[in-house]
Amino acid sequence: GENVEQHPSTLSVQEGDSAVIKCTYSDSASNYFPWYKQELGKGPQLIIDIRSNVGEKKDQRIAVTLNKTAKHFSLHITETQPEDSAVYFCAASKGGGADGLTFGKGTHLIIQP
Amino acid sequence: GAVVSQHPSRVICKSGTSVKIECRSLDFQATTMFWYRQFPKKSLMLMATSNEGSKATYEQGVEKDKFLINHASLTLSTLTVTSAHPEDSSFYICSPSGAYEQFFGPGTRLTVL
């Protein structure tokens, strides 16, 4: 089955700086890669996703890049703000709603004021 | 994204009792429902997958007779933890999914005494 590795497990950055979280996956058939933000005691919230037919996607301060050859994808958050502090999970699936997501272990992002 | 509700949000029960968790997809018809479990400071682990009107498919290591899943309609699914024990204490999250999208409920915190 799919295996998703995520690092770092904890990331502390100064407010205003950029944060980068990286994930690798093992199953070359995976073609859907979402990123979720989870705040304490709440369910995950989708923040951005990318499909294998594109290499990059951006939404305001958040961007995701995908390298299918190397089987890795990354989340980039620019101009970080205190409210960005949360746990971020990457995930992979073979696409669509038919397959459950395989999650990375999460990155605790801490924004230092 | 879709509006997903879970009830109850928190439940405390005695060992040996059964607990039912309800998941409603308020504005989205979920052809597939995933149920995840999340232990403290850990990632989400897929428990089972169910399609509307069909029996659920359970992941390896998840007891189907202990975690009963009903997906009676496109907007409602229930997870019943039968004869709960302290080791079942966890955060349970439903995830309704369609052809290309997957959403998450707010989660239910189960504590078994």
mmCIF file of C-alpha atoms in Angstrom, chain A residues 49-113:
data_model
loop_
_atom_site.group_PDB
_atom_site.id
_atom_site.type_symbol
_atom_site.label_atom_id
_atom_site.label_comp_id
_atom_site.label_asym_id
_atom_site.label_seq_id
_atom_site.Cartn_x
_atom_site.Cartn_y
_atom_site.Cartn_z
ATOM 1 C CA ASP A 49 -4.610 20.210 -3.037
ATOM 2 C CA ILE A 50 -2.862 19.258 -6.238
ATOM 3 C CA ARG A 51 -3.405 16.597 -8.840
ATOM 4 C CA SER A 52 -0.702 14.857 -10.769
ATOM 5 C CA ASN A 53 -1.364 16.673 -14.001
ATOM 6 C CA VAL A 54 0.077 19.910 -12.612
ATOM 7 C CA GLY A 55 3.384 20.759 -10.974
ATOM 8 C CA GLU A 56 2.402 23.741 -8.866
ATOM 9 C CA LYS A 57 -0.664 25.406 -7.443
ATOM 10 C CA LYS A 58 -0.957 28.622 -5.503
ATOM 11 C CA ASP A 59 -3.670 30.185 -3.362
ATOM 12 C CA GLN A 60 -2.695 33.514 -1.833
ATOM 13 C CA ARG A 61 0.021 32.784 0.764
ATOM 14 C CA ILE A 62 -0.112 29.029 0.265
ATOM 15 C CA ALA A 63 1.453 27.030 -2.543
ATOM 16 C CA VAL A 64 2.025 23.351 -3.236
ATOM 17 C CA THR A 65 4.586 21.849 -5.594
ATOM 18 C CA LEU A 66 4.662 18.313 -6.931
ATOM 19 C CA ASN A 67 7.520 16.347 -8.448
ATOM 20 C CA LYS A 68 6.051 13.114 -9.776
ATOM 21 C CA THR A 69 9.363 11.728 -10.916
ATOM 22 C CA ALA A 70 10.863 12.033 -7.465
ATOM 23 C CA LYS A 71 7.542 11.300 -5.765
ATOM 24 C CA HIS A 72 7.606 14.230 -3.460
ATOM 25 C CA PHE A 73 5.422 17.257 -2.846
ATOM 26 C CA SER A 74 5.792 20.297 -0.639
ATOM 27 C CA LEU A 75 3.683 22.919 1.089
ATOM 28 C CA HIS A 76 4.935 26.494 1.127
ATOM 29 C CA ILE A 77 3.444 29.152 3.384
ATOM 30 C CA THR A 78 4.729 32.698 2.907
ATOM 31 C CA GLU A 79 4.394 35.714 5.219
ATOM 32 C CA THR A 80 3.424 33.460 8.108
ATOM 33 C CA GLN A 81 0.997 34.747 10.721
ATOM 34 C CA PRO A 82 0.230 33.565 14.272
ATOM 35 C CA GLU A 83 -3.027 31.984 13.092
ATOM 36 C CA ASP A 84 -1.013 29.689 10.839
ATOM 37 C CA SER A 85 0.119 27.820 13.962
ATOM 38 C CA ALA A 86 -1.412 24.332 13.766
ATOM 39 C CA VAL A 87 -0.627 20.763 12.757
ATOM 40 C CA TYR A 88 -0.385 20.243 9.010
ATOM 41 C CA PHE A 89 -0.881 16.888 7.336
ATOM 42 C CA CYS A 90 -0.041 15.879 3.803
ATOM 43 C CA ALA A 91 -1.879 12.994 2.204
ATOM 44 C CA ALA A 92 -1.958 10.953 -0.959
ATOM 45 C CA SER A 93 -4.496 8.811 -2.760
ATOM 46 C CA LYS A 94 -5.104 7.255 -6.126
ATOM 47 C CA GLY A 95 -7.598 9.955 -6.814
ATOM 48 C CA GLY A 96 -11.126 10.956 -6.171
ATOM 49 C CA GLY A 97 -13.469 9.694 -3.558
ATOM 50 C CA ALA A 98 -13.032 6.015 -4.187
ATOM 51 C CA ASP A 99 -9.815 5.647 -2.247
ATOM 52 C CA GLY A 100 -9.129 6.682 1.313
ATOM 53 C CA LEU A 101 -6.270 9.047 1.939
ATOM 54 C CA THR A 102 -2.960 7.917 3.366
ATOM 55 C CA PHE A 103 -1.704 10.599 5.700
ATOM 56 C CA GLY A 104 1.745 11.726 6.690
ATOM 57 C CA LYS A 105 2.502 11.899 10.390
ATOM 58 C CA GLY A 106 1.974 15.628 10.603
ATOM 59 C CA THR A 107 4.043 18.749 11.164
ATOM 60 C CA HIS A 108 3.462 20.975 14.152
ATOM 61 C CA LEU A 109 4.018 24.480 12.818
ATOM 62 C CA ILE A 110 4.761 27.109 15.440
ATOM 63 C CA ILE A 111 4.802 30.775 14.450
ATOM 64 C CA GLN A 112 6.928 32.805 16.842
ATOM 65 C CA PRO A 113 5.711 36.409 17.308
#
